[in-house]
Coordinates of C-alpha atoms and ligand atoms in Angstrom, one line a residue:
M8 CA -25.2 3.4 -20.3
V9 CA -22.2 2.6 -18.2
K10 CA -24.3 1.6 -15.1
Q11 CA -26.4 -0.7 -17.2
Y12 CA -23.3 -2.3 -18.8
I13 CA -21.9 -2.9 -15.3
T14 CA -25.1 -4.4 -14.0
D15 CA -25.5 -6.7 -17.1
N16 CA -21.9 -7.9 -16.8
K17 CA -21.5 -8.0 -13.0
D18 CA -21.3 -11.7 -12.7
R19 CA -18.7 -12.1 -15.4
F20 CA -16.6 -9.2 -14.0
L21 CA -16.6 -10.9 -10.6
S22 CA -15.8 -14.4 -12.0
E23 CA -12.9 -13.0 -14.0
L24 CA -11.6 -11.3 -10.8
F25 CA -12.0 -14.6 -9.0
D26 CA -9.7 -16.3 -11.6
L27 CA -7.1 -13.7 -10.9
L28 CA -7.5 -14.0 -7.1
R29 CA -7.0 -17.8 -7.4
I30 CA -3.4 -17.2 -8.6
P31 CA -1.2 -17.0 -5.4
S32 CA 1.2 -14.3 -6.7
V33 CA 3.1 -13.8 -3.5
S34 CA 6.1 -11.7 -4.5
A35 CA 8.0 -12.2 -1.2
D36 CA 8.0 -15.9 -1.5
S37 CA 10.4 -17.4 -4.2
R38 CA 8.3 -20.6 -4.2
H39 CA 5.6 -18.6 -5.9
K40 CA 7.8 -17.2 -8.7
A41 CA 5.9 -19.0 -11.4
D42 CA 2.5 -18.0 -9.9
V43 CA 3.6 -14.3 -10.0
R44 CA 4.4 -14.7 -13.7
K45 CA 1.1 -16.4 -14.2
A46 CA -0.7 -13.4 -12.7
A47 CA 1.2 -11.1 -15.1
E48 CA 0.2 -13.2 -18.1
F49 CA -3.4 -13.1 -16.9
I50 CA -3.4 -9.3 -16.6
K51 CA -1.8 -9.1 -20.1
E52 CA -4.5 -11.3 -21.6
K53 CA -7.3 -9.4 -19.9
L54 CA -5.9 -6.1 -21.1
L55 CA -5.9 -7.3 -24.7
A56 CA -9.4 -8.7 -24.3
A57 CA -10.6 -5.4 -22.9
G58 CA -9.4 -3.7 -26.1
A59 CA -5.8 -2.6 -25.5
D60 CA -3.8 -2.3 -28.7
L61 CA -0.8 -3.7 -27.1
A62 CA 0.0 -5.6 -23.9
E63 CA 3.3 -7.2 -22.9
V64 CA 4.9 -9.0 -20.0
K65 CA 8.2 -7.3 -19.6
D66 CA 11.0 -9.1 -17.8
T67 CA 13.0 -7.5 -15.0
A68 CA 15.7 -8.8 -12.7
G69 CA 12.8 -9.7 -10.4
H70 CA 9.1 -10.2 -11.1
P71 CA 7.8 -9.0 -14.5
I72 CA 6.0 -5.7 -15.3
V73 CA 2.9 -5.7 -17.5
Y74 CA 2.8 -2.8 -19.9
G75 CA -0.3 -2.1 -22.0
E76 CA -1.7 0.8 -24.0
K77 CA -4.7 2.0 -25.9
I78 CA -3.8 5.0 -28.0
V79 CA -6.9 6.5 -29.5
D80 CA -5.3 9.7 -30.8
P81 CA -1.8 10.9 -30.0
K82 CA -3.3 14.4 -29.7
L83 CA -5.5 13.5 -26.8
P84 CA -4.2 13.5 -23.2
T85 CA -2.7 10.3 -21.9
V86 CA -3.4 8.7 -18.5
L87 CA -0.9 6.2 -17.1
V88 CA -2.6 3.7 -14.8
Y89 CA -0.3 2.1 -12.2
G90 CA -1.2 -0.8 -10.0
H91 CA 0.2 -4.1 -8.7
Y92 CA -0.8 -7.7 -9.2
D93 CA 1.5 -9.1 -6.5
V94 CA 0.1 -9.8 -3.0
Q95 CA 1.3 -10.1 0.6
P96 CA 2.0 -13.5 2.0
P97 CA -1.3 -14.9 3.4
D98 CA -0.1 -16.1 6.8
P99 CA -1.1 -16.7 9.5
L100 CA -3.2 -19.2 7.5
D101 CA -5.1 -20.6 10.5
L102 CA -6.7 -17.2 11.1
W103 CA -8.5 -17.2 7.7
N104 CA -12.1 -18.3 7.7
S105 CA -11.8 -19.5 4.1
P106 CA -8.6 -20.3 2.1
P107 CA -6.9 -17.1 1.0
F108 CA -6.6 -18.1 -2.7
E109 CA -10.2 -19.5 -3.0
P110 CA -12.3 -16.4 -3.2
V111 CA -15.7 -16.5 -1.7
V112 CA -18.5 -13.9 -1.3
K113 CA -19.9 -13.2 2.1
D114 CA -22.1 -10.2 3.0
E115 CA -21.5 -8.7 -0.4
K116 CA -17.8 -8.8 0.0
V117 CA -15.2 -10.8 -1.8
Y118 CA -12.8 -12.6 0.6
A119 CA -9.3 -13.4 -0.7
R120 CA -5.7 -12.3 -0.5
G121 CA -5.3 -9.4 -2.9
S122 CA -9.1 -8.8 -3.3
C123 CA -8.6 -5.2 -2.2
D124 CA -4.8 -4.8 -2.3
D125 CA -4.5 -4.5 -5.2
K126 CA -5.9 -7.1 -7.7
G127 CA -9.5 -6.0 -7.2
Q128 CA -8.6 -2.4 -7.7
V129 CA -6.4 -3.1 -10.7
Y130 CA -9.2 -5.1 -12.2
M131 CA -11.6 -2.2 -12.0
H132 CA -9.4 -0.3 -14.4
I133 CA -9.3 -3.2 -16.9
K134 CA -13.1 -3.4 -16.9
A135 CA -13.4 0.4 -17.2
L136 CA -11.2 0.1 -20.4
E137 CA -13.5 -2.7 -21.6
I138 CA -16.6 -0.5 -21.1
M139 CA -15.2 2.6 -22.8
N140 CA -13.9 0.5 -25.6
K141 CA -17.2 -1.4 -26.1
Q142 CA -19.2 1.8 -26.0
G143 CA -16.8 3.5 -28.4
D144 CA -16.3 6.3 -25.9
L145 CA -12.7 6.4 -24.9
P146 CA -11.9 10.1 -24.6
C147 CA -8.2 9.7 -23.6
N148 CA -5.2 7.5 -24.3
I149 CA -4.5 5.0 -21.6
K150 CA -1.3 3.3 -20.7
F151 CA -1.1 0.6 -18.1
M152 CA 1.9 -0.3 -16.0
I153 CA 1.0 -3.1 -13.5
E154 CA 3.9 -4.4 -11.5
G155 CA 4.7 -7.5 -9.5
E156 CA 7.0 -6.2 -6.8
E157 CA 5.1 -3.5 -5.0
E158 CA 4.8 -5.5 -1.8
V159 CA 8.6 -6.1 -1.7
G160 CA 9.7 -2.5 -2.4
S161 CA 9.4 -2.0 -6.2
D162 CA 13.2 -2.2 -6.8
N163 CA 13.0 -3.1 -10.4
L164 CA 10.1 -0.8 -11.2
G165 CA 12.3 2.2 -10.4
K166 CA 14.8 1.0 -13.0
F167 CA 12.1 0.3 -15.5
V168 CA 10.7 3.8 -15.2
K169 CA 14.1 5.4 -15.6
A170 CA 14.9 3.3 -18.7
N171 CA 11.5 3.8 -20.3
K172 CA 10.7 7.5 -20.0
E173 CA 9.5 7.8 -23.6
L174 CA 7.3 4.7 -23.4
L175 CA 5.7 6.0 -20.2
K176 CA 5.1 9.5 -21.5
A177 CA 1.8 10.7 -20.1
N178 CA -0.1 13.7 -18.6
V179 CA -1.0 12.2 -15.3
I180 CA -0.7 9.0 -13.2
L181 CA -3.9 7.3 -12.0
I182 CA -3.7 4.8 -9.1
S183 CA -6.3 2.8 -7.3
D184 CA -4.4 1.3 -4.3
T185 CA -5.7 3.4 -1.4
A186 CA -8.8 3.7 0.7
I187 CA -11.9 5.9 0.9
I188 CA -13.1 7.1 4.3
S189 CA -16.3 5.2 4.0
L190 CA -19.1 4.4 1.5
E191 CA -21.0 7.4 2.9
H192 CA -17.9 9.7 2.8
P193 CA -15.9 9.1 -0.4
S194 CA -12.4 10.6 -0.3
I195 CA -9.4 11.1 -2.5
T196 CA -6.0 10.4 -1.0
V197 CA -3.7 13.4 -1.2
G198 CA -0.8 12.2 1.0
L199 CA 1.0 9.0 1.6
R200 CA 3.7 8.3 4.1
G201 CA 7.2 7.1 3.3
L202 CA 9.1 4.2 4.7
S203 CA 12.4 3.1 6.2
Y204 CA 12.5 -0.6 7.0
M205 CA 15.3 -1.9 9.1
E206 CA 16.5 -5.1 10.7
V207 CA 18.5 -5.2 14.0
E208 CA 20.4 -8.3 15.2
V209 CA 21.8 -8.4 18.7
V210 CA 24.4 -11.1 19.4
G211 CA 25.5 -12.0 22.9
P212 CA 27.4 -15.3 23.8
N213 CA 28.7 -17.5 21.0
R214 CA 26.1 -20.2 21.7
D215 CA 22.8 -20.7 23.4
L216 CA 23.3 -21.2 27.1
H217 CA 21.6 -22.9 30.0
S218 CA 19.6 -20.0 31.5
G219 CA 20.3 -21.3 35.0
V220 CA 24.0 -22.0 34.7
Y221 CA 24.7 -18.6 33.0
G222 CA 21.6 -16.5 33.7
G223 CA 22.4 -13.3 35.6
A224 CA 26.0 -13.3 34.6
V225 CA 25.8 -13.0 30.8
A226 CA 23.7 -10.4 28.9
N227 CA 20.6 -11.9 27.3
P228 CA 20.3 -10.6 23.7
I229 CA 16.5 -10.6 23.8
N230 CA 16.4 -8.6 27.0
V231 CA 19.0 -6.2 25.5
L232 CA 17.1 -5.8 22.2
C233 CA 13.9 -5.1 24.1
D234 CA 15.6 -2.4 26.2
M235 CA 17.0 -0.8 23.1
I236 CA 13.6 -0.8 21.3
H237 CA 11.9 0.5 24.4
S238 CA 14.3 3.5 24.5
L239 CA 13.4 4.5 20.9
I240 CA 10.1 6.0 21.9
D241 CA 9.7 8.3 24.9
E242 CA 6.8 8.7 27.4
N243 CA 5.2 11.3 25.0
G244 CA 5.2 8.9 22.1
R245 CA 8.1 10.7 20.4
I246 CA 10.9 8.9 18.7
T247 CA 14.2 9.5 20.4
I248 CA 16.6 9.1 17.4
P249 CA 18.6 12.4 17.2
G250 CA 17.6 14.4 14.2
F251 CA 14.6 12.2 13.4
Y252 CA 12.1 15.2 13.4
D253 CA 14.4 17.7 11.9
K254 CA 12.8 17.7 8.4
V255 CA 9.2 16.9 9.5
A256 CA 6.8 19.4 7.9
E257 CA 4.6 21.0 10.6
L258 CA 1.1 21.8 9.5
T259 CA -0.5 25.2 10.2
D260 CA -3.4 25.3 12.6
E261 CA -5.8 25.8 9.7
E262 CA -4.4 22.7 7.9
R263 CA -4.8 20.6 11.0
K264 CA -8.3 21.9 11.5
A265 CA -9.2 20.9 8.0
L266 CA -7.7 17.5 8.4
N267 CA -9.6 16.8 11.6
K268 CA -12.9 17.8 9.9
A269 CA -12.9 14.5 8.1
P270 CA -15.5 12.2 9.5
F271 CA -14.0 9.9 12.1
D272 CA -15.6 8.1 15.0
L273 CA -13.0 7.2 17.7
D274 CA -15.5 4.9 19.5
E275 CA -16.2 3.0 16.3
Y276 CA -12.5 2.8 15.6
K277 CA -11.7 1.3 19.0
K278 CA -14.7 -1.0 18.8
D279 CA -13.6 -2.3 15.4
L280 CA -10.1 -3.1 16.8
D281 CA -11.2 -4.3 20.2
I282 CA -9.0 -1.9 22.1
N283 CA -9.9 0.2 25.2
E284 CA -7.7 3.2 24.3
V285 CA -5.7 4.5 21.4
K286 CA -2.1 5.4 21.9
G287 CA 0.3 7.6 20.0
E288 CA 2.2 10.8 20.0
K289 CA 1.0 13.3 22.6
G290 CA -0.7 16.4 21.2
F291 CA -2.0 14.8 18.0
T292 CA -5.4 13.2 17.1
T293 CA -5.7 9.7 15.7
L294 CA -6.1 11.1 12.1
E295 CA -3.0 13.2 12.6
R296 CA -1.0 10.4 14.1
T297 CA -1.5 8.2 11.0
G298 CA -1.7 11.0 8.4
I299 CA 0.9 13.6 9.2
R300 CA 3.2 12.2 11.9
P301 CA 6.1 9.8 11.5
T302 CA 6.2 6.6 13.5
L303 CA 8.3 3.6 14.5
D304 CA 7.0 0.1 14.9
V305 CA 8.4 -3.3 15.5
N306 CA 7.0 -5.6 12.8
G307 CA 8.5 -8.8 14.1
I308 CA 10.8 -10.0 16.8
W309 CA 12.3 -13.4 17.5
G310 CA 15.0 -15.4 19.2
G311 CA 15.4 -18.1 21.8
Y312 CA 12.8 -20.8 22.2
T313 CA 9.3 -20.3 20.8
G314 CA 8.2 -23.9 20.4
E315 CA 5.7 -25.8 22.5
G316 CA 6.2 -26.0 26.3
A317 CA 9.2 -24.5 28.0
K318 CA 12.9 -24.7 27.4
T319 CA 15.3 -22.9 29.7
V320 CA 17.7 -21.1 27.4
L321 CA 19.7 -17.9 27.3
P322 CA 19.8 -17.4 23.6
S323 CA 22.8 -16.3 21.6
K324 CA 21.0 -13.8 19.5
A325 CA 17.8 -11.8 19.0
T326 CA 16.4 -10.1 15.9
A327 CA 13.8 -7.5 15.2
K328 CA 12.3 -6.0 12.0
I329 CA 11.5 -2.3 12.6
S330 CA 9.7 0.0 10.2
M331 CA 9.5 3.8 10.4
R332 CA 6.7 5.6 8.5
L333 CA 7.9 9.0 7.2
V334 CA 6.1 12.2 6.3
P335 CA 7.1 15.2 4.2
N336 CA 10.0 16.3 4.1
Q337 CA 11.8 13.4 5.7
V338 CA 14.1 11.5 3.4
S339 CA 14.2 7.7 3.7
G340 CA 17.9 7.3 3.1
E341 CA 18.7 9.9 5.7
I342 CA 16.4 8.3 8.3
T343 CA 17.9 4.9 7.6
E344 CA 21.3 6.4 8.4
L345 CA 20.2 8.2 11.6
F346 CA 18.6 5.0 12.8
T347 CA 21.7 2.9 12.1
K348 CA 24.0 5.4 13.8
H349 CA 21.7 5.7 16.8
I350 CA 21.3 1.9 17.3
K351 CA 25.0 1.5 17.2
A352 CA 25.4 4.3 19.7
I353 CA 23.0 2.9 22.2
A354 CA 24.2 -0.7 21.9
P355 CA 25.8 -1.8 25.2
S356 CA 29.3 -3.1 25.1
Y357 CA 28.3 -6.6 26.2
V358 CA 26.6 -7.4 22.9
K359 CA 27.4 -7.0 19.2
V360 CA 24.8 -5.3 17.0
K361 CA 24.2 -5.5 13.3
V362 CA 21.9 -3.2 11.5
T363 CA 20.6 -3.8 7.9
A364 CA 18.4 -1.7 5.8
H365 CA 15.6 -3.2 3.8
H366 CA 13.5 -1.3 1.3
G367 CA 12.4 2.2 1.7
G368 CA 10.4 4.9 0.0
E369 CA 9.7 8.6 0.1
P370 CA 6.5 10.2 1.4
A371 CA 4.3 11.8 -1.3
M372 CA 1.8 14.6 -1.6
T373 CA -0.5 15.1 -4.6
P374 CA -2.0 18.4 -5.7
T375 CA -5.7 19.2 -5.3
D376 CA -5.6 22.1 -7.8
S377 CA -4.8 20.0 -10.9
D378 CA -7.2 19.2 -13.7
A379 CA -6.8 15.5 -12.9
Y380 CA -7.8 15.9 -9.2
Q381 CA -10.8 18.0 -10.3
A382 CA -11.8 15.3 -12.8
A383 CA -11.6 12.7 -10.1
S384 CA -13.6 14.9 -7.7
D385 CA -16.2 15.5 -10.5
A386 CA -16.3 11.7 -11.1
F387 CA -17.1 11.0 -7.5
K388 CA -19.7 13.8 -7.4
E389 CA -21.4 12.3 -10.4
V390 CA -21.3 8.6 -9.3
W391 CA -21.5 8.9 -5.5
G392 CA -23.5 12.2 -5.3
K393 CA -21.0 13.6 -2.9
T394 CA -17.9 15.8 -3.2
P395 CA -14.9 13.6 -2.1
I396 CA -12.9 14.8 0.9
P397 CA -9.1 15.1 0.4
S398 CA -7.5 12.7 3.0
R399 CA -4.1 11.6 4.0
D400 CA -3.4 7.9 4.2
G401 CA -0.8 6.3 6.5
G402 CA 0.3 3.6 4.1
S403 CA 3.1 3.9 1.5
I404 CA 3.3 3.7 -2.3
P405 CA 7.0 4.6 -2.9
I406 CA 6.6 4.8 -6.7
V407 CA 4.4 8.0 -6.4
A408 CA 7.4 10.1 -5.3
L409 CA 9.5 8.4 -8.0
F410 CA 7.0 9.2 -10.8
K411 CA 7.2 12.9 -9.8
K412 CA 11.0 12.8 -9.7
E413 CA 11.7 10.7 -12.9
L414 CA 8.7 11.6 -15.1
G415 CA 7.7 14.9 -13.6
L416 CA 4.2 13.6 -13.3
D417 CA 1.6 14.1 -10.6
T418 CA -0.6 11.3 -9.4
V419 CA -4.3 11.0 -8.6
L420 CA -4.8 8.5 -5.8
M421 CA -8.4 7.4 -6.6
G422 CA -8.6 4.3 -4.4
F423 CA -11.8 2.5 -3.3
G424 CA -10.8 0.3 -0.5
L425 CA -11.8 0.7 3.2
D426 CA -9.4 0.7 6.2
S427 CA -11.5 -2.2 7.5
D428 CA -10.8 -4.4 4.4
A429 CA -8.0 -6.1 6.3
I430 CA -5.3 -5.7 3.7
H431 CA -2.1 -7.6 4.6
S432 CA -4.2 -9.4 7.3
P433 CA -6.1 -12.6 7.4
N434 CA -9.6 -12.4 5.8
E435 CA -8.7 -9.6 3.4
H436 CA -11.9 -8.6 1.6
Y437 CA -13.3 -6.0 -0.9
G438 CA -16.8 -4.8 -1.1
I439 CA -18.6 -5.7 -4.3
K440 CA -20.2 -2.3 -4.1
N441 CA -16.8 -0.6 -3.9
F442 CA -15.7 -2.7 -6.9
L443 CA -18.7 -1.8 -9.1
L444 CA -18.9 1.9 -8.1
G445 CA -15.1 2.1 -8.6
I446 CA -15.5 0.9 -12.2
E447 CA -18.2 3.5 -12.8
T448 CA -16.1 6.3 -11.2
I449 CA -13.1 5.4 -13.3
V450 CA -15.1 5.7 -16.5
A451 CA -16.5 9.0 -15.3
F452 CA -12.9 10.2 -14.5
Y453 CA -11.9 9.8 -18.1
K454 CA -14.9 11.7 -19.3
H455 CA -14.3 14.6 -17.0
Y456 CA -10.5 14.6 -17.5
A457 CA -10.9 14.8 -21.3
K458 CA -13.1 17.9 -20.9
K459 CA -10.6 19.8 -18.9
Ligands
BES510 N1 -1.7 -0.3 -1.1 C1 -0.8 -0.4 -0.1 C2 -0.5 1.0 0.5 C3 -1.7 1.7 1.1 C4 -2.6 1.0 1.8 C5 -1.8 3.1 0.9 C6 -3.7 1.7 2.4 C7 -2.9 3.7 1.5 C8 -3.8 3.0 2.2 C9 0.5 -1.0 -0.6 O1 0.3 -2.1 -1.3 C10 1.4 -1.3 0.5 O2 1.1 -2.2 1.3 N2 2.6 -0.7 0.6 C11 3.6 -1.0 1.6 C12 4.9 -0.4 1.2 C13 5.8 -1.3 0.4 C14 7.1 -0.6 0.2 C15 6.0 -2.7 1.0 C16 3.2 -0.5 2.9 O3 2.6 0.6 3.0 O4 3.6 -1.1 3.9
MN511 MN1 -1.3 -2.0 -2.6
MN512 MN1 0.0 -3.8 0.2

């Protein structure tokens, strides 16, 4: 029995996951380059130990990709599992209650960077393989592609996919890198937002100035940058960049009604975040604001003096990192262009402005009428006793749209995290229950998918 196997091996499963979580595979930080590779090697070894016929660490121009496979019978359907072993930087470190790369269990949750996003969720798939392999009950072929650059834009993964179409041949993609609504209300993600990530630099005088000697006579780049950012969203919470909404798919009233039927408690939401009110685009609910509407947010802003005490300075420059989350049918490259053009148009003549584009990604929708979605739904029904609700997540996994474009494959987003797991934040955690139920649900998925 699958459940029994998981119960019997729970401690080992967790201790193996802890070993993976101890490797600080921060893809954004070049000082961790060797650690990122170490995590790749670890995944490879564990795939082989779980029964994969083949597992390799494939070099790219950036961090490596782990490819593995277990081909039972070429005539059976093949599932391609995608995930990432890289993690976000752990800072701010002082806000962690325990060190980010020393996993600990508290209240039945594993606390560590990557516990949920995405090492914990990737590891469920490796243990599902182990179980099916050990029990001689693997009803499909499985391929694994676990990358190390998801958190920095998956640049080299796109190239790898384009160059390895034959190797990656499959019937469907399976990803656990999203969230369920709650343990009481399991869900399957059917929509992800896209992304355009920009950097804006505003330069004023050729050097930092005394804010008394020059203040009032020379434009302050921080003030100017703030003015410009302020003008990007109007009083109704709408983004003012011309053309920004042109391609946004508007949902029908029925679709919006269905979306808002998902269980959501606004008071709980506010309480969890310690906020008095939510804020967003007028005329849309919170679920709609994160699920089906595009947004613009400043992710970081700096300039001038930020050290201890006070220094009177009129800085020479100011910089902001700004992200836009996109929805169907917006196109990341087009939005990047509209943003750049608009920022240049609104920049006052007393400053110089430089706009740079970072990574981006396209929004994605996955079908609910496919065999694979049905198999995932049946798996949840079997293991959780409930039919999962189709839901739309606000985050981005750019490779999903690319899989469709390059391989012609649909994805099933069978994630098991919770929005409250604090991914990308201090004290990221992952419920042990989510982890163990996830493994069981994945095994059930293969069983149901093979029957379709
Ligand atoms: N796993 C997340 C995306 C996610 C989180 C989807 C929660 C749905 C629910 C992924 O690792 C991530 O963080 N993606 C980045 C995009 C990437 C291009 C840096 C994101 O959404 O910011
Ligand atoms: Mn992720
Ligand atoms: Mn992430």
